[in-house]
PDB file of C-alpha atoms in Angstrom:
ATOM      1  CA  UNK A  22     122.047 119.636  55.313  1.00 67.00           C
ATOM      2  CA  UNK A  23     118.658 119.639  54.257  1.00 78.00           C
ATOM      3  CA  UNK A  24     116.108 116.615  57.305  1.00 80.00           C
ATOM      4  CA  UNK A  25     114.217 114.783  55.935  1.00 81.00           C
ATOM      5  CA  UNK A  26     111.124 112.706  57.113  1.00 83.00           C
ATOM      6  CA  UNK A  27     108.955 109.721  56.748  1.00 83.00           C
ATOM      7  CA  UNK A  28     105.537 108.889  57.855  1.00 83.00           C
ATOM      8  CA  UNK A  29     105.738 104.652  58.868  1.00 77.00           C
ATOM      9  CA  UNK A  30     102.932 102.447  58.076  1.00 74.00           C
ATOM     10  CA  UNK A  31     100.901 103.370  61.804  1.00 69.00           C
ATOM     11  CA  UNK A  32     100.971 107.107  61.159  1.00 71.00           C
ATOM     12  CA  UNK A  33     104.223 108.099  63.031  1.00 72.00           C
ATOM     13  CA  UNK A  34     106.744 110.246  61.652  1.00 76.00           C
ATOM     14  CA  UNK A  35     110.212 108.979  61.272  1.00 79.00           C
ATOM     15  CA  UNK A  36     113.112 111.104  61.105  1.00 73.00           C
ATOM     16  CA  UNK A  37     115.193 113.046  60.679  1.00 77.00           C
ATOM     17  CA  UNK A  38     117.345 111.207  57.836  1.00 80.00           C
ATOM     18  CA  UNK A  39     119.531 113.179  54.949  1.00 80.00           C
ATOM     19  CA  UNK A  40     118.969 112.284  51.724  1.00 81.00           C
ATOM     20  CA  UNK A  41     121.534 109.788  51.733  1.00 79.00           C
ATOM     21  CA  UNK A  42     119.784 107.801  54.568  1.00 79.00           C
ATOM     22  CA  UNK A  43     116.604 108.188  52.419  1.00 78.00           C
ATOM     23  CA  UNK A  44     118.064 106.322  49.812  1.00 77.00           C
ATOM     24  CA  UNK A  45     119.330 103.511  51.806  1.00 76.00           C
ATOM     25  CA  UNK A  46     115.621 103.037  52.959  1.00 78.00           C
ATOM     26  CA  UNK A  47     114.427 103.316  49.534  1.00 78.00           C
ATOM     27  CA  UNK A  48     116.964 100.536  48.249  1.00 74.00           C
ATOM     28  CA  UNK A  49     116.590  97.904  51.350  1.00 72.00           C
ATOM     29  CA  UNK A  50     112.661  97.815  50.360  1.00 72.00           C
ATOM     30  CA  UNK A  51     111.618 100.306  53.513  1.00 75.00           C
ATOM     31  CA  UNK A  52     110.059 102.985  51.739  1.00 81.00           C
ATOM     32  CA  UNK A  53     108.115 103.026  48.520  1.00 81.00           C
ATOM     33  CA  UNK A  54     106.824 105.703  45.937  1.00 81.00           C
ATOM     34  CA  UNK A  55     103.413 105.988  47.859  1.00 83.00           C
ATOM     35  CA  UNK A  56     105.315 106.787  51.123  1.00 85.00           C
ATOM     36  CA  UNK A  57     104.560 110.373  52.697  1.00 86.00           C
ATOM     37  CA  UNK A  58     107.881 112.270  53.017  1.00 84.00           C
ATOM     38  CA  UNK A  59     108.670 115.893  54.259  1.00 82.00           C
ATOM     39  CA  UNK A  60     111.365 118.454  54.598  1.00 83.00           C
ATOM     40  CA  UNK A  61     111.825 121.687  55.527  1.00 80.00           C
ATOM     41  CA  UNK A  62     109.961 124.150  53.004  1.00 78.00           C
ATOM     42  CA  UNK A  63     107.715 121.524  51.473  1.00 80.00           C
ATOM     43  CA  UNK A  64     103.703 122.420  52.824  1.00 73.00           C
ATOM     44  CA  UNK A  65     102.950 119.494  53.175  1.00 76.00           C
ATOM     45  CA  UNK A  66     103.619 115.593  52.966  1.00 81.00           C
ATOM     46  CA  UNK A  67     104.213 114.249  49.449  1.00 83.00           C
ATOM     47  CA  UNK A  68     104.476 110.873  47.886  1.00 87.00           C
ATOM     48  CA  UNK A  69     108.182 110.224  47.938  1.00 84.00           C
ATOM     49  CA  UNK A  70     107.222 108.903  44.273  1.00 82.00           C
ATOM     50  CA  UNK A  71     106.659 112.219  42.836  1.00 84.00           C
ATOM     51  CA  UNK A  72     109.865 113.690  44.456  1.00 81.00           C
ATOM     52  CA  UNK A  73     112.522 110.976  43.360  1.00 80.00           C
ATOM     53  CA  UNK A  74     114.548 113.900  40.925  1.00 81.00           C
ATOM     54  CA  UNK A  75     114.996 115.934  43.912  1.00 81.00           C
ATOM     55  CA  UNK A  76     116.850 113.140  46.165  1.00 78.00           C
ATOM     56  CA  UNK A  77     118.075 111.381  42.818  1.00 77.00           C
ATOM     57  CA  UNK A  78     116.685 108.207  43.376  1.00 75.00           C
ATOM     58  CA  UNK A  79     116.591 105.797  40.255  1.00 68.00           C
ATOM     59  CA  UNK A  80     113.318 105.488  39.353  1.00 58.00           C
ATOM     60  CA  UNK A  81     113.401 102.112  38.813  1.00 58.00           C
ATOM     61  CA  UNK A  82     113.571 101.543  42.589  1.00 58.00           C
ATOM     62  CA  UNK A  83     110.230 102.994  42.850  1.00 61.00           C
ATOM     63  CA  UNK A  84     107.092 101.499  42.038  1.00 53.00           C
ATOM     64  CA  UNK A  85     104.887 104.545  40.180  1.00 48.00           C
ATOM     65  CA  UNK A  86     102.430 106.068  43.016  1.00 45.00           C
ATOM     66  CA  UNK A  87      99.165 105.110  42.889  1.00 44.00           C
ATOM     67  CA  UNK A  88      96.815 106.630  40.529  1.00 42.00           C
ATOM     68  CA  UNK A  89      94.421 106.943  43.902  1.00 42.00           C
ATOM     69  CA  UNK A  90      97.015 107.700  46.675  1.00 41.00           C
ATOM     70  CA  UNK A  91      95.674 110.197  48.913  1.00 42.00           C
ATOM     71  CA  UNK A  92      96.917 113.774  49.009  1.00 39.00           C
ATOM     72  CA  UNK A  93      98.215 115.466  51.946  1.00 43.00           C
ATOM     73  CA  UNK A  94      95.928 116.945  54.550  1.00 41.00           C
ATOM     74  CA  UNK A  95      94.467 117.096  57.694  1.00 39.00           C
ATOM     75  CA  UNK A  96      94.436 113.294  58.011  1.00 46.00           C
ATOM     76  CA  UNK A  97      98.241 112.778  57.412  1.00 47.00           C
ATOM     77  CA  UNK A  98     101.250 113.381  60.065  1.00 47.00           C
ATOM     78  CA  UNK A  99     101.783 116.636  61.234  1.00 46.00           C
ATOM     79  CA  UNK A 100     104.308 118.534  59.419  1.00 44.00           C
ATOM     80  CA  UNK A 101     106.592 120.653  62.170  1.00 44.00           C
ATOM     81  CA  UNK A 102     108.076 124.218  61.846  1.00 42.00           C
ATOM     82  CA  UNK A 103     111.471 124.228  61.170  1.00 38.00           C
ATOM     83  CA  UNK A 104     112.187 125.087  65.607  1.00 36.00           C
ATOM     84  CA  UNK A 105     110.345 121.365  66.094  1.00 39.00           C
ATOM     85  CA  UNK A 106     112.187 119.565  63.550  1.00 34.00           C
ATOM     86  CA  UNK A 107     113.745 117.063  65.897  1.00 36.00           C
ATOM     87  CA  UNK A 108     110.720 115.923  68.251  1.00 41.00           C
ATOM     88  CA  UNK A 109     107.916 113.926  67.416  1.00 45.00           C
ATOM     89  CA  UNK A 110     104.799 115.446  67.433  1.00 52.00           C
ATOM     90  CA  UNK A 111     101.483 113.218  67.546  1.00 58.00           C
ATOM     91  CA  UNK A 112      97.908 113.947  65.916  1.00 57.00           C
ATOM     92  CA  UNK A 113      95.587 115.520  68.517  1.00 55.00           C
ATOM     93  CA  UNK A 114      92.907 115.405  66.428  1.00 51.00           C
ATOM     94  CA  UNK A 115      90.131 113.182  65.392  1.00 63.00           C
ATOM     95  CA  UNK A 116      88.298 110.970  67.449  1.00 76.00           C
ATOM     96  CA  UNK A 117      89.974 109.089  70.403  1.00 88.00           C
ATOM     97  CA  UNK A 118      89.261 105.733  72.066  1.00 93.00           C
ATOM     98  CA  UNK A 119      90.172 104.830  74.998  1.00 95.00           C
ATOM     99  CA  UNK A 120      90.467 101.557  76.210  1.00 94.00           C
ATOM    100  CA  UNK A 121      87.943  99.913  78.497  1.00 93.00           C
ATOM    101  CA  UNK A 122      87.660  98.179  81.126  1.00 94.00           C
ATOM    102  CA  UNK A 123      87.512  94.400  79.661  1.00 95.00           C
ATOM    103  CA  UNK A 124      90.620  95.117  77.314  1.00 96.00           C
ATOM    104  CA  UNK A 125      93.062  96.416  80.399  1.00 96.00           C
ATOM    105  CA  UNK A 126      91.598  93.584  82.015  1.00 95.00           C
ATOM    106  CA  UNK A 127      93.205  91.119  79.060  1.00 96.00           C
ATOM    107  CA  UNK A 128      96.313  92.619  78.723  1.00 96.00           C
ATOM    108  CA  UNK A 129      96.571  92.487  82.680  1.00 95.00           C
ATOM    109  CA  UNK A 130      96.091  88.769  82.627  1.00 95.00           C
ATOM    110  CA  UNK A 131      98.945  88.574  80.167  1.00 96.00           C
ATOM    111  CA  UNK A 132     101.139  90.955  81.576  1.00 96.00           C
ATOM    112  CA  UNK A 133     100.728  88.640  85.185  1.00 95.00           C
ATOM    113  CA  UNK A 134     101.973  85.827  83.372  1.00 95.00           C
ATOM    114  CA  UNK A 135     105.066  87.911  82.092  1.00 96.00           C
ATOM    115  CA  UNK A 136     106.156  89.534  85.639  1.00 95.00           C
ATOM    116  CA  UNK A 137     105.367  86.742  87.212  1.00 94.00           C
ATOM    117  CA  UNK A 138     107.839  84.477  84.994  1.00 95.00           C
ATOM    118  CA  UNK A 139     110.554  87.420  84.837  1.00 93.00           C
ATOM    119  CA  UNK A 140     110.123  87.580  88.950  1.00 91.00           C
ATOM    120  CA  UNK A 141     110.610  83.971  89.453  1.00 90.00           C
ATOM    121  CA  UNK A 142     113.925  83.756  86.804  1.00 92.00           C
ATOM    122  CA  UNK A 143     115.162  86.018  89.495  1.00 89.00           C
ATOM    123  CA  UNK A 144     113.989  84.988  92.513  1.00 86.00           C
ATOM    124  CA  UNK A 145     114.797  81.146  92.440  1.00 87.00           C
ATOM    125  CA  UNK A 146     118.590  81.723  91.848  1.00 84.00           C
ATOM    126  CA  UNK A 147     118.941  84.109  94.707  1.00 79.00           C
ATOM    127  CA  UNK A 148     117.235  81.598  96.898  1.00 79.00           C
ATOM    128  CA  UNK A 149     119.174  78.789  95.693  1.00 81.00           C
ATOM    129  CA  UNK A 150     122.204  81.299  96.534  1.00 78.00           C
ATOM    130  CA  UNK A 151     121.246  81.864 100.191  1.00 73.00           C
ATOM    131  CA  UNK A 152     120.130  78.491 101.214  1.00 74.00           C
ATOM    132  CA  UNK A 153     123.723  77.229  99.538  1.00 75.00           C
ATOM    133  CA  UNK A 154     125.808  80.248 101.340  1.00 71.00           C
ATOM    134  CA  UNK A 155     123.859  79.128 104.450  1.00 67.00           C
ATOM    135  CA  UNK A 156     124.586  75.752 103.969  1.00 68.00           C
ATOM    136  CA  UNK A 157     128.429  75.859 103.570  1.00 69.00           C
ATOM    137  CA  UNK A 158     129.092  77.826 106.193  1.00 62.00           C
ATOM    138  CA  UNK A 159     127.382  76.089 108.645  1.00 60.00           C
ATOM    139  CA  UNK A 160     125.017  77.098 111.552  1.00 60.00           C
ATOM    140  CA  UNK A 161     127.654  78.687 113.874  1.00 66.00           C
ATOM    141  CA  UNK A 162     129.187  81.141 110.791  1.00 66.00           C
ATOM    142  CA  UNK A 163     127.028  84.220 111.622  1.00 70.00           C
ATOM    143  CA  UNK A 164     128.710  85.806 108.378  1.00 68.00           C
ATOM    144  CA  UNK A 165     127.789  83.143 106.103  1.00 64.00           C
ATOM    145  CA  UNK A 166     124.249  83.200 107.862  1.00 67.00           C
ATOM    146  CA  UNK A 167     123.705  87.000 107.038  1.00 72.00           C
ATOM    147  CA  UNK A 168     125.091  86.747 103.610  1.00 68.00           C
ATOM    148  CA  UNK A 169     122.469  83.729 102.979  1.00 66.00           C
ATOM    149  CA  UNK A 170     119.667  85.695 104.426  1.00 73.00           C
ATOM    150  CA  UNK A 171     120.825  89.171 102.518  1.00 74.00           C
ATOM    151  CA  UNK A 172     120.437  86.974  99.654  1.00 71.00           C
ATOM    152  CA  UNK A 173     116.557  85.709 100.399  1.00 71.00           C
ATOM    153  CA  UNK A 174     115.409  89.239 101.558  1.00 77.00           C
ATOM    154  CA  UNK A 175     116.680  90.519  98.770  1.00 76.00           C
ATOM    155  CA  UNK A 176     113.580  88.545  96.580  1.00 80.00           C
ATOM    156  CA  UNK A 177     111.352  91.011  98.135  1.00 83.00           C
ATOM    157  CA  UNK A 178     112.929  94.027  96.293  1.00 87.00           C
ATOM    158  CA  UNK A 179     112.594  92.106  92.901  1.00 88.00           C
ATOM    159  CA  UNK A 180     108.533  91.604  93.666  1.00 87.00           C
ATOM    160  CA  UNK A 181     108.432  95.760  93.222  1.00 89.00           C
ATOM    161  CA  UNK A 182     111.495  96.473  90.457  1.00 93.00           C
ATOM    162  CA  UNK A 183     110.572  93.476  88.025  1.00 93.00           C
ATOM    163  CA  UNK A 184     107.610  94.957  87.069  1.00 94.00           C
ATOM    164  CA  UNK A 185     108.087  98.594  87.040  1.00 96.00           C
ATOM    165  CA  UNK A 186     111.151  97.946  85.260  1.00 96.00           C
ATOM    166  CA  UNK A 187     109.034  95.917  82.825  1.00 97.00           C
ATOM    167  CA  UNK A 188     106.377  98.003  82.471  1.00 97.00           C
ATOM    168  CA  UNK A 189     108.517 101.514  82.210  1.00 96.00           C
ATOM    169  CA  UNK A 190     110.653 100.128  79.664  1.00 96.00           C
ATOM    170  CA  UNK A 191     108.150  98.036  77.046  1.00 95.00           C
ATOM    171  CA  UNK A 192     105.195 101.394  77.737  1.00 95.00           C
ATOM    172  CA  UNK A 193     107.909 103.903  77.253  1.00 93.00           C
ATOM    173  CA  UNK A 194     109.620 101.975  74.169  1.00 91.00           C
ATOM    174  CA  UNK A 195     108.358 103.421  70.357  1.00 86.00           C
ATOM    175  CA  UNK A 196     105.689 100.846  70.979  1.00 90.00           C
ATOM    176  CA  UNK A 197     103.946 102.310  73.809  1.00 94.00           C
ATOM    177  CA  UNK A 198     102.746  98.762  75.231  1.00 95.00           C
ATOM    178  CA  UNK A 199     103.514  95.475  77.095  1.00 96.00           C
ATOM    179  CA  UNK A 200     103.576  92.517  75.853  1.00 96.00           C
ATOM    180  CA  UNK A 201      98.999  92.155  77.169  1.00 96.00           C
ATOM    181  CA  UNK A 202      98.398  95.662  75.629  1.00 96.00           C
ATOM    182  CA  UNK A 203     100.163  94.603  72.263  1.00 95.00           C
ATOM    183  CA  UNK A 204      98.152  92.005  72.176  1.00 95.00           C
ATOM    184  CA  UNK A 205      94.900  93.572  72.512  1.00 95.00           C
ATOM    185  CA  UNK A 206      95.777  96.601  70.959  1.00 95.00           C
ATOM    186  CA  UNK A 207      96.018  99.377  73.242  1.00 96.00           C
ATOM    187  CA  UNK A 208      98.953 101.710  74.410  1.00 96.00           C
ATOM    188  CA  UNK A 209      99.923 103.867  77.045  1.00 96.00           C
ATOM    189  CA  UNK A 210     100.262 107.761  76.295  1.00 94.00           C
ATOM    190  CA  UNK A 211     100.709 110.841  77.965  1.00 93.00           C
ATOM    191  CA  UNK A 212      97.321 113.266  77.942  1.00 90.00           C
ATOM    192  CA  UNK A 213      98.898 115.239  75.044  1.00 85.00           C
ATOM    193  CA  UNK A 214      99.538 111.600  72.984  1.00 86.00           C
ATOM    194  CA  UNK A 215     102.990 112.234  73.303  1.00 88.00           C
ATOM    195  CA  UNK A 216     105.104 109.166  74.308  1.00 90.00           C
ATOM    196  CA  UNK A 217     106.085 109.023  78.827  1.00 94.00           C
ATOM    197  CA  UNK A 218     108.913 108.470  79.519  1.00 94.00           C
ATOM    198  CA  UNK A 219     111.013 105.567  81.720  1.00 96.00           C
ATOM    199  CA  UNK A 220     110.635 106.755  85.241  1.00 95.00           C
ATOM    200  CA  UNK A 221     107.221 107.910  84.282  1.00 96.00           C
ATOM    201  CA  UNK A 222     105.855 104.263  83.187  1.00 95.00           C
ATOM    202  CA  UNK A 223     108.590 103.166  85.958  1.00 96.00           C
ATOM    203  CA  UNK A 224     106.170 105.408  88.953  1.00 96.00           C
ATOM    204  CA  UNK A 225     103.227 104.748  87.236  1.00 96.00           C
ATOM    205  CA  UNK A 226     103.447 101.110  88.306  1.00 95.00           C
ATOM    206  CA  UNK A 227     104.814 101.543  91.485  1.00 94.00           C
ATOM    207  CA  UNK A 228     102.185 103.666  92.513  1.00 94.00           C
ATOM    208  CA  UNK A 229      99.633 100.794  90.816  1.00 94.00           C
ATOM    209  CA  UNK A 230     101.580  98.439  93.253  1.00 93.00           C
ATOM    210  CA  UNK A 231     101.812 100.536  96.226  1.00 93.00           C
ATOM    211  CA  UNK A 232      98.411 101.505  96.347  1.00 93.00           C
ATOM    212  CA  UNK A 233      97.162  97.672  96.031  1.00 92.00           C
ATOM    213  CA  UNK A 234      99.253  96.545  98.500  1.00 90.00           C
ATOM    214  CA  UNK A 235      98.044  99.254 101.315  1.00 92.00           C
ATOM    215  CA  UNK A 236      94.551  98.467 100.305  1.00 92.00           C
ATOM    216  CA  UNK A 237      95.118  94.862 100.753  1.00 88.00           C
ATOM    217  CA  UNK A 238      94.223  94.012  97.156  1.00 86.00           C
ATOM    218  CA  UNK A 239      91.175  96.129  97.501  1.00 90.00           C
ATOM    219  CA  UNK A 240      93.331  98.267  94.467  1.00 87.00           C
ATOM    220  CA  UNK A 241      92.950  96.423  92.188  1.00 89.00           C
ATOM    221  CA  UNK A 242      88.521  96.339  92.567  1.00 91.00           C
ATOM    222  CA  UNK A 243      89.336 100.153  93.008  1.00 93.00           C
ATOM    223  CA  UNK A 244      91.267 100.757  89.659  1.00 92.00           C
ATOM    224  CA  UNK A 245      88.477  98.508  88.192  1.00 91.00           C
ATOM    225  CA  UNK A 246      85.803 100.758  88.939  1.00 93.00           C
ATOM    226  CA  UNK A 247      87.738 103.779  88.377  1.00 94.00           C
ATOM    227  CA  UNK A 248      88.133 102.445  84.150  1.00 93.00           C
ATOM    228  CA  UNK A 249      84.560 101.472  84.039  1.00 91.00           C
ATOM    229  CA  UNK A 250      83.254 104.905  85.499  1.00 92.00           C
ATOM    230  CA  UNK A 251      86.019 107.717  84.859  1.00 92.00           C
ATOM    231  CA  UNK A 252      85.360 109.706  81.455  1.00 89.00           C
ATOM    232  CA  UNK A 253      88.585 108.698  79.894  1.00 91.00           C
ATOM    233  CA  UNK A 254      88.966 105.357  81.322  1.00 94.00           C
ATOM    234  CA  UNK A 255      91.448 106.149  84.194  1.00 94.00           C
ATOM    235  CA  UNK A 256      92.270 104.707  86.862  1.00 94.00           C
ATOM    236  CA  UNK A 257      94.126 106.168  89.877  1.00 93.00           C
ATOM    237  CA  UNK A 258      97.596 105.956  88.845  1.00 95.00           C
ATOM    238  CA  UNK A 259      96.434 107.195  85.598  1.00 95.00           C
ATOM    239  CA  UNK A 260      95.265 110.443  86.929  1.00 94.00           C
ATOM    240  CA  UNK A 261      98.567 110.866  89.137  1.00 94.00           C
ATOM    241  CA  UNK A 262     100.775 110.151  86.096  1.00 94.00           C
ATOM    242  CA  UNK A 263      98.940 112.268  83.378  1.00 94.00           C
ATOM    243  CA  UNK A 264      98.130 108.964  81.037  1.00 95.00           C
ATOM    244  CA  UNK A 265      95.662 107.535  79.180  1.00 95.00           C
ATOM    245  CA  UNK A 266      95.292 103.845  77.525  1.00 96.00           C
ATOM    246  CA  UNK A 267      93.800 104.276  74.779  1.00 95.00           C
ATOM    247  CA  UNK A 268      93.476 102.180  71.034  1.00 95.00           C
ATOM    248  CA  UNK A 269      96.774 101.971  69.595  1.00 92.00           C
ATOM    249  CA  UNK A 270      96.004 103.807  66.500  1.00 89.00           C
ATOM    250  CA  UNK A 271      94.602 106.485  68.980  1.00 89.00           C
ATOM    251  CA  UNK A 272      97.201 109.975  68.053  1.00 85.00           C
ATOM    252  CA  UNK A 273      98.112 108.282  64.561  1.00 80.00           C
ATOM    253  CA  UNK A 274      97.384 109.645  60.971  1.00 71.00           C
ATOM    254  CA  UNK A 275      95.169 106.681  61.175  1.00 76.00           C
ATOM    255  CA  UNK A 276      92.206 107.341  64.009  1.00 81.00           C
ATOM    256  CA  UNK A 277      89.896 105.891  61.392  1.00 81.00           C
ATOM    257  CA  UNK A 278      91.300 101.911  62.355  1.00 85.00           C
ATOM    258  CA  UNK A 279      90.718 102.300  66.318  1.00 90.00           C
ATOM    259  CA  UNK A 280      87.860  99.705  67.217  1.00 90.00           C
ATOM    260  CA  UNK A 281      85.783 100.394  70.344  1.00 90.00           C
ATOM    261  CA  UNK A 282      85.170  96.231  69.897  1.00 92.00           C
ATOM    262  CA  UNK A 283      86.504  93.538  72.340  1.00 92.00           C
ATOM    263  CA  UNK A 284      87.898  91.943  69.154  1.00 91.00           C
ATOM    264  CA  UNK A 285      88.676  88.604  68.648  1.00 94.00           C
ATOM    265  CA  UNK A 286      92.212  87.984  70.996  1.00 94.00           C
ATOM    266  CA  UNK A 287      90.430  89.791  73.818  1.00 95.00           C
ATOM    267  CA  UNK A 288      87.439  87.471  73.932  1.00 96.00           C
ATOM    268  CA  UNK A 289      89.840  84.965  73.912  1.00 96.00           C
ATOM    269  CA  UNK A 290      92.168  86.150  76.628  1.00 96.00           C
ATOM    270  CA  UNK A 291      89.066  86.662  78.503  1.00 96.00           C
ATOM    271  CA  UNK A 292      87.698  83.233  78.556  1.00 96.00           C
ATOM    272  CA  UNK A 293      91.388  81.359  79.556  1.00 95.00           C
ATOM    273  CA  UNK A 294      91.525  84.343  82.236  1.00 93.00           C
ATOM    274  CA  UNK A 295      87.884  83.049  83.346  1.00 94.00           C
ATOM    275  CA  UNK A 296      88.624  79.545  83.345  1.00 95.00           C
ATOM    276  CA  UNK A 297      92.386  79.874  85.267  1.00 92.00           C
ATOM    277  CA  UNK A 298      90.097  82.146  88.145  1.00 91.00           C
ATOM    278  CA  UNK A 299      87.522  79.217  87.926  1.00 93.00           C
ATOM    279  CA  UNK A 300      89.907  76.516  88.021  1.00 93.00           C
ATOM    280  CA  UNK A 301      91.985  78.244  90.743  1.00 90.00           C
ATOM    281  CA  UNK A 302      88.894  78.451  93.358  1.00 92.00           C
ATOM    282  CA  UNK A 303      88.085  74.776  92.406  1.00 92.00           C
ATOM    283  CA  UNK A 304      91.836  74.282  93.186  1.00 91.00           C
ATOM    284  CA  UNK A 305      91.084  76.215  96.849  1.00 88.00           C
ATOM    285  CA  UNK A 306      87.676  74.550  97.370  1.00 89.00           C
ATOM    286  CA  UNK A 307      89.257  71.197  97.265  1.00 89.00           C
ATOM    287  CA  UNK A 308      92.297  71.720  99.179  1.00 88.00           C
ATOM    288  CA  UNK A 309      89.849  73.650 102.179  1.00 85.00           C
ATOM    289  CA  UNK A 310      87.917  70.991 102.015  1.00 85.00           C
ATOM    290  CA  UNK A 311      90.795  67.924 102.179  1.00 86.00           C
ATOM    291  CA  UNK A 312      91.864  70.635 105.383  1.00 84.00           C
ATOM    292  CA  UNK A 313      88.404  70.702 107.009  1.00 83.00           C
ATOM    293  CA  UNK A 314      88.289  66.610 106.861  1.00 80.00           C
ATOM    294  CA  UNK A 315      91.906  66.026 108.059  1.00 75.00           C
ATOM    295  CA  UNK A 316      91.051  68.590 111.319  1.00 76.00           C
ATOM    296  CA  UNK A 317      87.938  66.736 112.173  1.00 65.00           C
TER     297      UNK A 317
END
């Protein structure tokens, strides 16, 4: 049965689908005449437009390509031998940007919000759980006391696997990014572009996590640094986990729509980070200060 595939709006191929598949695309409004298609013996990508006989498509699904749609070439999805057919392969070339300093920053701010709200749905119930086991069963029931307190240590477990689950699922999903990296957009990706997988995105924040905690925060100034300096924007558990953030068109058929610019949602992730830090030392200033007066 002869694979075809599909190149999707960002560049990626799609695929493999039979012809049959194809169709059903074609007729739920997925795919239209100008969309890049490929199979096995074709040289290149071709307008799906110009090769409706062939899959017996009714025409009249298909608006008529574009008098100025682009042929196929070096800019356009790479089409695989026939021994590659099933894995995706991205578009080394072109230019790449990688993402800097002040965007990782943004998404980061986001991404706190997220892990922090995701940590706390957890947390809260398995509190509520041990201080209620604890409760019930009374001071002198040593099992109900260990179940209660198996149930609060158990919170400290969740601080670690919340967001390395989070993070090694959403970075390892087709789009490549959290929820703060979608909405500055920039992805993770192996060295190669290709997409990591789970326990890669999964270790690649633990060892973010791990090596903030045994610096006492100092990480997190560290990684910091490491983006603003390194060549390719990298920080530590970057380099240990072969990845690179980079724009999200970055190892697309599209390297022409990266932006090396803050852009408009980072500025304005930016300043609401600035003013929660700014708020949150007021916040510290007055409460140290309320401290200082009650002790004197």
């Amino acid at each position: 049965m002869t694979q075809w595939y599909y190149a999707d709006a960002s560049g990626q191929r799609q695929g493999p689908f039979s012809a049959a598949e194809l169709e059903g695309h074609v007729r739920h409004a997925r795919l239209d005449a100008n969309t890049l298609v490929w199979r096995e013996g074709l040289q290149d990508w071709q307008p799906l437009g110009s090769l409706a006989s062939e899959l017996d498509l009714p025409l009249d699904t298909l608006a008529s390509p574009a008098p100025d749609t682009a042929l196929p070439g070096a800019d356009l999805p790479y089409a695989p031998p026939a021994a590659d057919l099933a894995s995706f392969q991205p578009v080394a070339s072109g230019h790449l940007v990688h993402a800097g300093l002040w965007k990782r920053f943004a998404a980061s701010f986001i991404d706190s919000i997220v892990t922090t709200i995701i940590s706390y749905a957890l947390m809260i119930p398995l509190m509520l759980i041990g201080v209620g086991v604890m409760g019930a069963g009374g001071s002198d029931n040593p099992f109900a006391t260990g179940a209660g307190i198996a149930s609060m240590l158990a919170i400290y477990p969740i601080l670690f696997l919340a967001p390395c689950i989070y993070f090694g699922w959403m970075q390892s999903s087709s789009l490549q990014a959290s929820l703060g990296k979608l909405a500055v957009g920039i992805k993770v990706a192996r060295i190669d572009g290709q997409r990591m997988s789970f326990w890669r995105g999964f270790l690649r924040s633990l060892a973010y996590l791990v090596f903030t905690m045994v610096t006492c925060g100092l990480g997190v100034l560290i990684s910091g640094l490491m983006v603003a300096l390194t060549e390719r924007k990298q920080a530590l558990h970057d380099m240990l986990c072969d990845t690179l953030v980079v724009d999200k068109w970055a190892f697309t058929a599209f390297p022409e729509r990266q932006r090396d610019e803050l852009g408009v949602v980072t500025i304005v992730i930016l300043v609401l980070a600035g003013l929660a830090i700014v708020g949150s030392i007021a916040i510290y200033a007055v409460m140290g200060a309320m401290l200082m007066k009650d002790l004197s």
